[in-house]
Tab-separated table of C-alpha atoms in Angstrom:
chain	number	residue	atom	x	y	z
W	3	MET	CA	-0.037	0.016	-0.056
W	4	PHE	CA	1.328	3.496	-0.892
W	5	ASN	CA	1.002	6.596	1.166
W	6	LEU	CA	-1.116	8.941	-1.124
W	7	ILE	CA	0.367	12.007	0.502
W	8	ASN	CA	3.965	11.006	-0.145
W	9	PRO	CA	3.924	8.136	-2.829
W	10	LYS	CA	7.686	7.657	-2.166
W	11	GLN	CA	7.038	6.642	1.485
W	12	LYS	CA	5.444	3.322	2.281
W	13	SER	CA	2.476	3.426	4.650
W	14	PRO	CA	2.813	1.617	7.941
W	15	LEU	CA	-0.410	-0.049	7.279
W	16	SER	CA	1.284	-1.958	4.512
W	17	ARG	CA	2.440	-4.493	7.161
W	18	LYS	CA	-0.262	-6.998	7.320
W	19	GLU	CA	0.345	-7.832	10.867
W	20	THR	CA	-0.647	-4.434	12.007
W	21	TYR	CA	-4.012	-4.587	10.266
W	22	VAL	CA	-5.811	-7.780	10.974
W	23	TRP	CA	-9.376	-6.684	11.637
W	24	LYS	CA	-12.105	-8.354	9.459
W	25	SER	CA	-15.659	-7.407	9.433
W	26	PRO	CA	-17.874	-10.064	10.885
W	27	TYR	CA	-20.386	-9.390	8.069
W	28	ALA	CA	-17.772	-9.865	5.386
W	29	CYS	CA	-18.560	-12.512	2.752
W	30	LYS	CA	-22.029	-13.219	3.934
W	31	VAL	CA	-25.431	-12.529	2.532
W	32	HIS	CA	-28.368	-11.877	4.530
W	33	ASN	CA	-32.052	-12.694	3.698
W	34	SER	CA	-33.337	-9.445	5.131
W	35	ILE	CA	-32.556	-6.654	7.596
W	36	LEU	CA	-34.507	-8.670	10.212
W	37	ASP	CA	-31.472	-10.970	10.387
W	38	PHE	CA	-29.782	-8.230	12.393
W	39	VAL	CA	-32.421	-8.019	15.171
W	40	GLY	CA	-30.649	-8.815	18.477
W	41	ASN	CA	-27.090	-9.507	19.349
W	42	THR	CA	-26.531	-5.855	19.977
W	43	PRO	CA	-23.195	-4.745	21.309
W	44	LEU	CA	-22.461	-4.627	25.168
W	45	VAL	CA	-20.062	-1.732	25.504
W	46	LYS	CA	-18.039	-0.783	28.613
W	47	LEU	CA	-18.372	2.772	29.633
W	48	ASN	CA	-15.057	4.610	30.402
W	49	ARG	CA	-15.474	8.277	31.008
W	50	ILE	CA	-18.836	8.507	32.739
W	51	PRO	CA	-18.144	6.070	35.736
W	52	LYS	CA	-14.744	7.857	36.254
W	53	ASP	CA	-16.307	11.332	36.191
W	54	TYR	CA	-18.858	10.330	38.776
W	55	GLY	CA	-16.315	8.809	40.935
W	56	LEU	CA	-17.346	5.210	40.681
W	57	SER	CA	-14.975	2.341	40.738
W	58	CYS	CA	-17.545	-0.282	39.587
W	59	GLU	CA	-17.774	-1.333	35.934
W	60	ILE	CA	-20.818	-0.128	33.908
W	61	TYR	CA	-21.648	-1.782	30.656
W	62	ALA	CA	-24.226	-0.534	28.145
W	63	LYS	CA	-26.489	-2.913	26.267
W	64	CYS	CA	-26.906	-0.912	23.049
W	65	GLU	CA	-30.505	-1.731	21.955
W	66	PHE	CA	-30.603	1.244	19.869
W	67	MET	CA	-28.352	-0.545	17.369
W	68	ASN	CA	-31.147	-2.839	16.317
W	69	PRO	CA	-32.295	-2.278	12.695
W	70	SER	CA	-35.081	0.250	13.388
W	71	GLY	CA	-33.244	1.807	16.289
W	72	SER	CA	-34.629	0.277	19.324
W	73	SER	CA	-35.162	-2.724	21.542
W	74	LYS	CA	-38.744	-3.161	20.294
W	75	ASP	CA	-37.401	-4.851	17.120
W	76	ARG	CA	-36.944	-7.969	19.261
W	77	ILE	CA	-40.574	-8.127	20.537
W	78	ALA	CA	-42.133	-7.066	17.199
W	79	LEU	CA	-40.404	-9.829	15.393
W	80	ALA	CA	-41.260	-12.396	18.124
W	81	MET	CA	-44.828	-11.430	18.297
W	82	LEU	CA	-45.240	-11.541	14.539
W	83	LYS	CA	-43.589	-14.998	14.449
W	84	ASP	CA	-45.785	-16.227	17.267
W	85	ALA	CA	-48.904	-14.963	15.392
W	86	GLU	CA	-47.792	-16.607	12.232
W	87	GLN	CA	-47.062	-19.897	13.989
W	88	GLY	CA	-50.473	-19.737	15.535
W	89	GLY	CA	-52.239	-19.376	12.225
W	90	TYR	CA	-53.418	-15.771	12.761
W	91	ILE	CA	-51.799	-14.312	9.726
W	92	ASN	CA	-53.078	-14.807	6.185
W	93	ASP	CA	-52.995	-13.049	2.911
W	94	ASP	CA	-55.511	-10.405	4.028
W	95	THR	CA	-54.006	-9.740	7.461
W	96	GLU	CA	-53.397	-6.171	8.559
W	97	PHE	CA	-51.820	-5.196	11.908
W	98	VAL	CA	-52.930	-2.614	14.539
W	99	GLU	CA	-50.829	-1.609	17.520
W	100	ALA	CA	-51.005	0.979	20.239
W	101	THR	CA	-47.547	2.386	21.092
W	102	SER	CA	-45.472	5.206	22.495
W	103	GLY	CA	-43.665	5.005	19.128
W	104	ASN	CA	-40.741	2.538	19.084
W	105	THR	CA	-42.983	-0.653	18.934
W	106	GLY	CA	-44.924	1.133	16.160
W	107	ILE	CA	-41.575	1.638	14.111
W	108	SER	CA	-40.722	-2.012	14.821
W	109	VAL	CA	-44.192	-3.501	13.788
W	110	ALA	CA	-44.174	-1.175	10.700
W	111	LEU	CA	-40.748	-2.520	9.687
W	112	SER	CA	-41.663	-6.251	10.179
W	113	ALA	CA	-44.997	-5.762	8.601
W	114	THR	CA	-43.656	-4.014	5.462
W	115	LEU	CA	-41.272	-6.812	4.897
W	116	LEU	CA	-44.046	-9.249	5.122
W	117	GLY	CA	-45.980	-7.127	2.598
W	118	LYS	CA	-48.677	-6.278	5.160
W	119	LYS	CA	-50.225	-2.941	6.358
W	120	ALA	CA	-49.787	-1.608	9.817
W	121	HIS	CA	-51.979	0.793	11.599
W	122	ILE	CA	-50.137	2.412	14.475
W	123	ILE	CA	-52.215	4.385	17.147
W	124	MET	CA	-50.284	6.720	19.504
W	125	SER	CA	-50.784	9.619	21.700
W	126	ASP	CA	-49.844	13.139	20.762
W	127	LYS	CA	-47.070	13.261	23.423
W	128	ASN	CA	-44.515	11.501	21.213
W	129	SER	CA	-42.101	13.029	18.697
W	130	ALA	CA	-42.705	13.801	15.073
W	131	GLU	CA	-39.676	11.926	14.149
W	132	LYS	CA	-41.307	8.778	15.342
W	133	VAL	CA	-44.435	9.517	13.315
W	134	ASN	CA	-42.523	10.423	10.166
W	135	THR	CA	-40.409	7.199	10.483
W	136	MET	CA	-43.499	4.923	10.701
W	137	ARG	CA	-45.036	6.656	7.759
W	138	ALA	CA	-41.857	6.275	5.783
W	139	LEU	CA	-42.219	2.535	6.448
W	140	GLY	CA	-45.735	2.613	4.916
W	141	ALA	CA	-47.744	2.545	8.142
W	142	ASP	CA	-50.977	4.426	8.725
W	143	VAL	CA	-50.380	6.535	11.882
W	144	VAL	CA	-53.251	7.814	13.894
W	145	VAL	CA	-52.154	10.464	16.514
W	146	THR	CA	-54.973	10.755	19.218
W	147	THR	CA	-55.662	12.628	22.423
W	148	LYS	CA	-57.932	9.660	23.320
W	149	SER	CA	-56.623	6.312	24.652
W	150	PRO	CA	-54.469	4.701	21.828
W	151	MET	CA	-55.180	1.292	23.413
W	152	GLN	CA	-58.872	1.716	23.306
W	153	LEU	CA	-58.967	2.991	19.740
W	154	ALA	CA	-56.694	0.136	18.716
W	155	ARG	CA	-59.038	-2.405	20.337
W	156	GLU	CA	-62.040	-0.634	18.473
W	157	ILE	CA	-60.248	-1.121	15.203
W	158	LYS	CA	-59.472	-4.735	15.938
W	159	ASP	CA	-63.138	-5.389	17.045
W	160	ALA	CA	-64.468	-3.879	13.951
W	161	HIS	CA	-62.362	-6.101	11.727
W	162	PRO	CA	-61.893	-9.410	13.700
W	163	ASP	CA	-61.231	-11.548	10.599
W	164	THR	CA	-58.474	-9.377	9.025
W	165	VAL	CA	-56.975	-7.232	11.784
W	166	VAL	CA	-54.296	-8.658	14.127
W	167	MET	CA	-53.500	-6.775	17.356
W	168	LEU	CA	-50.179	-7.880	18.709
W	169	ASP	CA	-50.629	-6.045	21.994
W	170	GLN	CA	-47.146	-5.726	23.470
W	171	PHE	CA	-48.672	-5.019	26.912
W	172	GLU	CA	-50.181	-8.538	27.212
W	173	ASN	CA	-48.384	-10.581	24.728
W	174	SER	CA	-46.189	-13.249	26.577
W	175	ALA	CA	-43.896	-13.336	23.510
W	176	ASN	CA	-42.702	-9.963	24.626
W	177	PRO	CA	-40.846	-11.016	27.905
W	178	LYS	CA	-40.168	-14.409	26.473
W	179	VAL	CA	-37.879	-13.076	23.729
W	180	HIS	CA	-35.920	-10.961	26.158
W	181	TYR	CA	-35.639	-14.086	28.411
W	182	ASP	CA	-34.322	-16.227	25.394
W	183	THR	CA	-32.025	-13.538	23.819
W	184	THR	CA	-31.390	-10.252	25.757
W	185	GLY	CA	-30.547	-11.847	28.965
W	186	MET	CA	-28.549	-14.730	27.484
W	187	GLU	CA	-26.591	-12.274	25.399
W	188	ILE	CA	-25.650	-10.273	28.489
W	189	ILE	CA	-24.605	-13.422	30.358
W	190	ASP	CA	-22.617	-14.783	27.490
W	191	ALA	CA	-20.722	-11.582	26.923
W	192	LEU	CA	-20.059	-10.567	30.534
W	193	GLY	CA	-20.605	-13.421	32.859
W	194	LYS	CA	-21.470	-12.223	36.543
W	195	VAL	CA	-23.775	-9.171	36.681
W	196	ASP	CA	-24.412	-7.279	39.938
W	197	ALA	CA	-27.126	-5.044	38.791
W	198	LEU	CA	-29.375	-4.703	35.707
W	199	VAL	CA	-30.993	-1.226	35.350
W	200	SER	CA	-33.719	-0.648	32.803
W	201	GLY	CA	-36.783	1.433	32.241
W	202	VAL	CA	-40.351	0.032	32.238
W	203	GLY	CA	-42.586	0.705	29.170
W	204	THR	CA	-44.232	-2.700	28.882
W	205	GLY	CA	-41.708	-4.238	31.341
W	206	GLY	CA	-40.849	-6.949	28.744
W	207	THR	CA	-37.085	-6.211	28.940
W	208	LEU	CA	-36.853	-6.196	32.767
W	209	SER	CA	-39.029	-9.173	33.234
W	210	GLY	CA	-37.432	-11.297	30.565
W	211	ALA	CA	-33.734	-10.349	30.788
W	212	GLY	CA	-34.035	-9.918	34.565
W	213	HIS	CA	-35.404	-13.480	35.122
W	214	ARG	CA	-32.707	-15.025	32.953
W	215	ILE	CA	-29.936	-13.189	34.809
W	216	LYS	CA	-31.406	-13.836	38.295
W	217	GLU	CA	-31.488	-17.538	37.402
W	218	LYS	CA	-27.801	-17.546	36.878
W	219	TYR	CA	-26.909	-14.835	39.478
W	220	PRO	CA	-29.600	-14.718	42.216
W	221	LYS	CA	-27.938	-11.731	44.047
W	222	CYS	CA	-28.141	-9.522	40.945
W	223	LEU	CA	-30.162	-6.274	41.702
W	224	ILE	CA	-32.935	-5.608	39.189
W	225	VAL	CA	-33.563	-1.808	39.266
W	226	VAL	CA	-36.155	0.322	37.568
W	227	ALA	CA	-35.431	3.900	36.289
W	228	GLU	CA	-38.686	5.566	37.264
W	229	PRO	CA	-39.432	9.008	35.632
W	230	GLU	CA	-40.412	11.627	38.084
W	231	GLY	CA	-44.190	11.854	37.712
W	232	SER	CA	-44.539	8.066	37.056
W	233	THR	CA	-46.258	6.018	39.635
W	234	MET	CA	-45.782	2.505	38.418
W	235	PHE	CA	-43.248	1.827	41.195
W	236	ASN	CA	-43.137	5.174	43.071
W	237	VAL	CA	-46.731	4.612	44.252
W	238	HIS	CA	-46.881	7.343	46.901
W	239	SER	CA	-45.693	10.107	44.652
W	240	LYS	CA	-48.016	12.549	42.844
W	241	ASN	CA	-48.768	11.498	39.276
W	242	HIS	CA	-47.986	14.225	36.804
W	243	SER	CA	-46.840	14.606	33.112
W	244	PHE	CA	-43.231	14.158	32.217
W	245	LEU	CA	-41.241	14.665	28.967
W	246	VAL	CA	-39.210	11.375	28.849
W	247	GLU	CA	-40.853	9.188	26.200
W	248	GLY	CA	-41.349	5.382	26.306
W	249	ILE	CA	-41.087	4.586	29.935
W	250	GLY	CA	-43.057	5.138	32.991
W	251	GLY	CA	-46.822	5.710	33.561
W	252	SER	CA	-49.489	4.868	36.147
W	253	ASN	CA	-50.374	1.227	35.669
W	254	ILE	CA	-48.187	-1.872	35.666
W	255	PRO	CA	-48.676	-3.570	32.261
W	256	ILE	CA	-49.713	-7.280	32.401
W	257	VAL	CA	-46.380	-8.640	30.900
W	258	MET	CA	-44.425	-6.962	33.768
W	259	ASP	CA	-43.468	-9.208	36.584
W	260	LYS	CA	-43.136	-6.605	39.368
W	261	SER	CA	-42.043	-9.142	41.880
W	262	ILE	CA	-38.535	-9.463	40.230
W	263	VAL	CA	-37.746	-5.753	40.942
W	264	SER	CA	-35.319	-5.069	43.769
W	265	ASP	CA	-35.554	-1.269	43.782
W	266	TYR	CA	-36.415	1.826	41.726
W	267	GLU	CA	-34.677	5.114	41.327
W	268	VAL	CA	-36.783	8.302	40.467
W	269	VAL	CA	-35.070	10.500	37.780
W	270	SER	CA	-36.266	13.889	36.648
W	271	ASP	CA	-36.674	14.959	33.113
W	272	GLU	CA	-33.692	17.448	33.583
W	273	GLU	CA	-31.406	14.592	34.966
W	274	SER	CA	-32.630	12.228	32.192
W	275	PHE	CA	-31.954	14.634	29.096
W	276	LEU	CA	-28.644	15.960	30.680
W	277	MET	CA	-27.389	12.556	31.124
W	278	ALA	CA	-28.479	11.346	27.684
W	279	ARG	CA	-26.464	14.294	26.166
W	280	GLU	CA	-23.408	13.234	28.496
W	281	VAL	CA	-23.639	9.695	27.267
W	282	ILE	CA	-23.579	10.841	23.687
W	283	GLN	CA	-20.725	13.283	24.240
W	284	LYS	CA	-18.501	11.235	26.486
W	285	GLU	CA	-19.027	7.641	25.300
W	286	GLY	CA	-20.156	8.182	21.716
W	287	LEU	CA	-23.481	6.256	22.084
W	288	LEU	CA	-26.103	7.927	20.207
W	289	CYS	CA	-28.898	7.112	22.650
W	290	GLY	CA	-32.270	8.605	23.584
W	291	GLY	CA	-33.803	10.375	26.476
W	292	SER	CA	-34.993	7.228	28.329
W	293	SER	CA	-31.422	5.915	28.056
W	294	GLY	CA	-30.274	9.015	29.993
W	295	ALA	CA	-32.862	8.287	32.765
W	296	ILE	CA	-31.601	4.603	32.971
W	297	MET	CA	-27.944	5.792	33.010
W	298	ALA	CA	-28.784	8.338	35.843
W	299	ALA	CA	-30.639	5.574	37.750
W	300	ALA	CA	-27.553	3.286	37.326
W	301	ILE	CA	-25.234	5.926	38.956
W	302	LYS	CA	-27.788	6.449	41.834
W	303	THR	CA	-27.901	2.530	42.197
W	304	ALA	CA	-24.060	2.247	42.458
W	305	ARG	CA	-23.839	4.838	45.121
W	306	LYS	CA	-26.881	3.570	47.197
W	307	ASN	CA	-25.620	0.092	47.225
W	308	LYS	CA	-21.872	0.944	47.371
W	309	LEU	CA	-21.040	-1.045	44.289
W	310	GLY	CA	-17.222	-0.630	44.020
W	311	ALA	CA	-14.363	-2.270	42.184
W	312	GLY	CA	-15.183	-5.686	40.880
W	313	HIS	CA	-18.931	-5.052	40.619
W	314	ARG	CA	-20.733	-4.954	37.288
W	315	ILE	CA	-23.751	-2.909	36.294
W	316	VAL	CA	-25.570	-3.380	32.975
W	317	VAL	CA	-27.731	-0.511	31.655
W	318	VAL	CA	-30.084	-1.082	28.894
W	319	LEU	CA	-30.185	1.702	26.306
W	320	PRO	CA	-33.526	1.198	24.497
W	321	ASP	CA	-33.461	3.490	21.656
W	322	GLY	CA	-31.283	6.122	19.947
W	323	MET	CA	-31.368	9.894	19.411
W	324	ARG	CA	-32.763	9.898	15.837
W	325	ASN	CA	-36.339	10.151	17.355
W	326	TYR	CA	-35.534	13.177	19.290
W	327	MET	CA	-33.559	15.476	17.001
W	328	THR	CA	-36.123	18.296	17.619
W	329	LYS	CA	-36.354	17.612	21.313
W	330	PHE	CA	-33.457	17.124	23.852
W	331	VAL	CA	-30.750	16.919	21.035
W	332	THR	CA	-31.611	20.542	20.129
W	333	ASP	CA	-29.987	23.099	22.497
W	334	GLN	CA	-32.917	25.555	22.233
W	335	TRP	CA	-35.344	22.894	23.338
W	336	MET	CA	-33.178	22.242	26.441
W	337	GLU	CA	-32.964	25.933	27.122
W	338	ALA	CA	-36.815	26.450	26.664
W	339	HIS	CA	-37.369	23.903	29.446
W	340	LEU	CA	-34.716	25.514	31.618
W	341	PHE	CA	-32.524	22.333	31.546
W	342	MET	CA	-29.583	24.438	30.035
W	343	ASP	CA	-28.632	28.118	29.896
W	344	PRO	CA	-28.620	29.984	26.658
W	345	PRO	CA	-25.298	30.838	25.100
W	346	LYS	CA	-23.381	33.750	26.541
W	347	HIS	CA	-23.552	36.117	23.733
W	348	THR	CA	-22.086	39.622	24.146
W	349	MET	CA	-24.884	41.768	22.413
W	350	ARG	CA	-25.934	44.452	25.084
W	351	TRP	CA	-29.611	43.578	24.668
W	352	TRP	CA	-29.051	39.797	25.130
W	353	THR	CA	-29.049	39.843	28.880
W	354	LYS	CA	-31.860	42.385	29.330
W	355	PRO	CA	-34.942	41.089	31.282
W	356	ILE	CA	-38.034	40.295	29.348
W	357	ASN	CA	-39.741	43.001	31.269
W	358	ASP	CA	-38.026	45.324	28.952
W	359	LEU	CA	-40.221	44.290	26.055
W	360	THR	CA	-43.219	46.277	25.124
W	361	LEU	CA	-45.691	43.950	23.711
W	362	THR	CA	-47.887	45.972	21.549
W	363	HIS	CA	-50.103	43.078	20.197
W	364	THR	CA	-52.973	41.636	22.293
W	365	TYR	CA	-54.384	38.293	21.940
W	366	PRO	CA	-57.629	37.103	23.507
W	367	ILE	CA	-57.749	34.826	26.551
W	368	ILE	CA	-60.716	32.564	26.275
W	369	THR	CA	-62.027	29.939	28.647
W	370	ASP	CA	-61.888	26.169	28.284
W	371	ALA	CA	-65.531	26.101	27.765
W	372	TYR	CA	-65.227	27.763	24.320
W	373	THR	CA	-65.885	25.903	21.088
W	374	CYS	CA	-63.537	26.208	18.191
W	375	SER	CA	-66.151	28.377	16.391
W	376	GLU	CA	-66.567	30.662	19.350
W	377	ALA	CA	-62.800	30.984	19.658
W	378	LEU	CA	-62.417	32.018	15.971
W	379	SER	CA	-64.893	34.853	16.598
W	380	GLU	CA	-62.900	36.074	19.397
W	381	MET	CA	-59.610	35.843	17.511
W	382	LYS	CA	-60.688	38.137	14.739
W	383	ASN	CA	-57.590	39.583	13.133
W	384	VAL	CA	-55.042	37.631	15.334
W	385	ASN	CA	-53.804	34.162	14.841
W	386	ILE	CA	-53.418	33.125	18.435
W	387	ALA	CA	-55.620	32.743	21.508
W	388	ILE	CA	-54.676	31.698	25.161
W	389	VAL	CA	-56.973	28.987	26.815
W	390	ALA	CA	-57.497	29.307	30.586
W	391	ASN	CA	-59.687	27.669	33.034
W	392	SER	CA	-62.348	29.413	35.049
W	393	LYS	CA	-59.803	30.406	37.669
W	394	GLY	CA	-57.518	32.002	35.020
W	395	TRP	CA	-54.984	29.259	35.128
W	396	PHE	CA	-53.288	28.399	31.821
W	397	VAL	CA	-54.646	25.377	29.888
W	398	GLY	CA	-52.952	25.840	26.448
W	399	ALA	CA	-53.133	27.877	23.269
W	400	ILE	CA	-54.856	27.554	19.951
W	401	SER	CA	-54.089	29.030	16.669
W	402	LYS	CA	-55.692	29.457	13.235
W	403	ASP	CA	-52.577	27.737	11.643
W	404	ASN	CA	-53.115	24.716	13.913
W	405	PHE	CA	-56.877	24.499	13.072
W	406	ARG	CA	-56.039	24.646	9.485
W	407	ASN	CA	-53.459	21.900	9.968
W	408	LEU	CA	-55.916	19.667	11.791
W	409	ALA	CA	-58.606	20.314	9.215
W	410	THR	CA	-56.406	19.477	6.223
W	411	ASN	CA	-54.630	16.382	7.828
W	412	PRO	CA	-57.609	14.597	9.281
W	413	THR	CA	-57.758	11.442	11.217
W	414	LYS	CA	-58.631	8.382	9.060
W	415	LEU	CA	-59.406	4.984	10.567
W	416	PRO	CA	-59.241	1.858	8.388
W	417	SER	CA	-62.262	1.538	6.029
W	418	GLN	CA	-63.743	4.892	7.138
W	419	ASN	CA	-63.928	8.235	5.517
W	420	SER	CA	-61.650	11.045	6.594
W	421	GLU	CA	-62.976	12.976	9.498
W	422	GLU	CA	-64.219	16.414	8.887
W	423	PHE	CA	-62.939	19.053	11.313
W	424	ASN	CA	-65.762	19.854	13.759
W	425	PHE	CA	-65.806	23.492	14.645
W	426	ASN	CA	-68.211	22.662	17.457
W	427	ASP	CA	-65.557	20.761	19.246
W	428	PRO	CA	-64.297	22.224	22.470
W	429	VAL	CA	-61.036	24.048	22.046
W	430	THR	CA	-59.427	21.768	24.605
W	431	ASP	CA	-59.657	18.961	21.906
W	432	HIS	CA	-57.355	20.864	19.675
W	433	LEU	CA	-54.769	22.646	21.714
W	434	ILE	CA	-51.257	23.257	20.166
W	435	LYS	CA	-49.210	20.220	20.994
W	436	ASP	CA	-45.924	22.053	21.795
W	437	CYS	CA	-46.934	25.262	23.359
W	438	TYR	CA	-44.010	26.986	25.086
W	439	LYS	CA	-44.538	29.282	28.188
W	440	LEU	CA	-41.993	31.466	30.026
W	441	ALA	CA	-42.482	32.445	33.635
W	442	LYS	CA	-41.273	35.722	34.869
W	443	ASN	CA	-40.623	34.069	38.305
W	444	GLY	CA	-39.313	30.649	37.122
W	445	LYS	CA	-36.769	28.577	38.833
W	446	LYS	CA	-33.883	30.612	37.415
W	447	GLY	CA	-35.478	34.057	38.068
W	448	MET	CA	-36.396	36.649	35.577
W	449	PRO	CA	-35.811	35.277	32.073
W	450	THR	CA	-33.746	37.304	29.530
W	451	ILE	CA	-34.507	38.510	26.125
W	452	GLY	CA	-31.792	36.240	24.846
W	453	LEU	CA	-33.459	33.162	26.328
W	454	LEU	CA	-36.852	34.222	24.782
W	455	SER	CA	-35.103	34.756	21.453
W	456	ARG	CA	-33.635	31.277	21.616
W	457	MET	CA	-37.064	29.832	22.351
W	458	LEU	CA	-38.571	31.655	19.305
W	459	ASP	CA	-35.993	29.736	17.169
W	460	ILE	CA	-38.118	26.647	17.640
W	461	THR	CA	-41.694	27.989	18.019
W	462	PRO	CA	-43.734	30.772	16.493
W	463	PHE	CA	-44.661	32.257	19.878
W	464	VAL	CA	-44.280	32.080	23.636
W	465	VAL	CA	-46.787	32.678	26.309
W	466	ILE	CA	-45.456	34.956	29.060
W	467	GLY	CA	-46.832	34.835	32.615
W	468	GLN	CA	-46.182	33.998	36.212
W	469	ASN	CA	-45.823	30.764	38.106
W	470	ILE	CA	-48.450	30.367	40.951
W	471	TYR	CA	-47.307	28.008	43.746
W	472	ASP	CA	-50.055	26.102	45.455
W	473	SER	CA	-49.906	23.460	48.188
W	474	GLU	CA	-51.893	21.147	45.931
W	475	GLU	CA	-50.600	21.952	42.533
W	476	ASP	CA	-48.613	24.573	40.658
W	477	HIS	CA	-50.269	26.803	38.147
W	478	PHE	CA	-49.310	29.256	35.371
W	479	LEU	CA	-51.128	32.613	35.081
W	480	PRO	CA	-50.812	33.806	31.429
W	481	GLU	CA	-50.340	37.557	30.783
W	482	SER	CA	-49.207	38.068	27.229
W	483	VAL	CA	-47.660	36.537	24.086
W	484	ALA	CA	-44.371	37.274	22.553
W	485	THR	CA	-43.429	36.549	18.847
W	486	GLY	CA	-40.379	36.938	16.683
W	487	ASP	CA	-41.613	40.240	15.483
W	488	ASP	CA	-41.482	41.639	19.078
W	489	ILE	CA	-37.800	40.526	19.526
W	490	LEU	CA	-36.880	42.059	16.181
W	491	ASP	CA	-38.582	45.375	16.958
W	492	TYR	CA	-36.855	45.320	20.290
W	493	ILE	CA	-33.464	44.791	18.868
W	494	PHE	CA	-33.968	47.451	16.139
W	495	SER	CA	-35.029	49.979	18.664
W	496	PHE	CA	-32.301	49.128	21.086
W	497	ASN	CA	-29.687	49.467	18.433
W	498	ASN	CA	-31.090	52.808	17.268
W	499	LYS	CA	-30.913	54.066	20.834
W	500	ASP	CA	-27.307	52.993	21.070
W	501	GLN	CA	-26.427	54.579	17.680
W	502	ARG	CA	-28.031	58.035	18.830
W	503	TYR	CA	-26.139	57.751	22.132
W	504	THR	CA	-22.829	57.142	20.194
W	505	ASN	CA	-23.410	60.040	17.942
W	506	LEU	CA	-24.015	62.398	20.832
W	507	ILE	CA	-20.610	61.296	22.213
């Protein structure tokens, strides 16, 4: 081999003994991408344990390296094979599945390779990247504010002879495939395991892999990463919404064997997303937000149980960052949720408080009892309206753009006509999904115009107001709305004042 920079000089790689690596996939032909489901890498973490002062060993089971990007490839393929062996799949079969996203992607992938149609029902909490991936795989995706499980069952019941519902929450093939594969892969690769840390969506990974490892190593701790606001295991906590996707909730799924769990660690959204970014930056593992929650829980587990040198923790990283490019991967999104500070720019207006803004446009504040039709009559020449309850607490926001989007991208269930947008619906049925608000008395004090400007990089408007702290529940009192126009007007006015002052000097 010649050195292309200096052809006269031989490259050191020309010595065969220094370059002996061979791809394990060389000279092999695979029948389909499904041949690559499972057998994901188990990777030792290096920088994070050291940076957190841990002497134990931490290994990441990189489930995001499955073909569609998550651990759900294992269960989708297993459930499909189980249904096929049971004689439930024929030429006319279509699939329906309720999901937080990843199972939907995996079902869509497996179904399209079988030449079958998949109907995926999911809540509006989940990322647009997940929806777009499923649609790219040919699935029909229904995003609903109702119960995805209930809607999926209605579709199944309406077409009992042609529609198969795999039902990851009740299907025994879910934990079984993790018992047969994930757990054995960890044991074969590592041997003794002192703690397995995972999240719980359906509980299949923890139940299946956990049982397999406990059979071999009975003293192994099985630990759940519980999002703050989830009450699956943290039953005495107050249930509230959280931003981490795919894990947590209020009910234990049927396939989850709760008896196997040794302990749980509560992890906040902020801890989860900051840790996910840390895993990406320090270990090069392109994981998702729930992986950050699991990694943070593993660090807490190591400290609580004093797992030192010679102890081994395995963390399951269930999915990758691809599904969250517009969420925690984006700096402005992190800043908007006060998980990170905005950049320290040196423009003089950047650090001015948002109280300096003069918001000349007014937007109506309507009650949550309004219909969409009544709201439109109040909005008149403006695009936005704030929705509040009878006490004035913030409920959400609506916009004409969002109404138009919903009207022209309607829900369509199998074998039914597209739904017409009903302007007599209550406005609470059609709130803007990602509505950003900014409190003047937030946890970091008075926000700056720089922060507001960063938020407006990712949203057309921000609702400004005050946090109201109550013994029962915290509330937000909306006051006004800021848009990009307001920021630009302020910058223009501020710079003009600076220029006039400079000319006087």
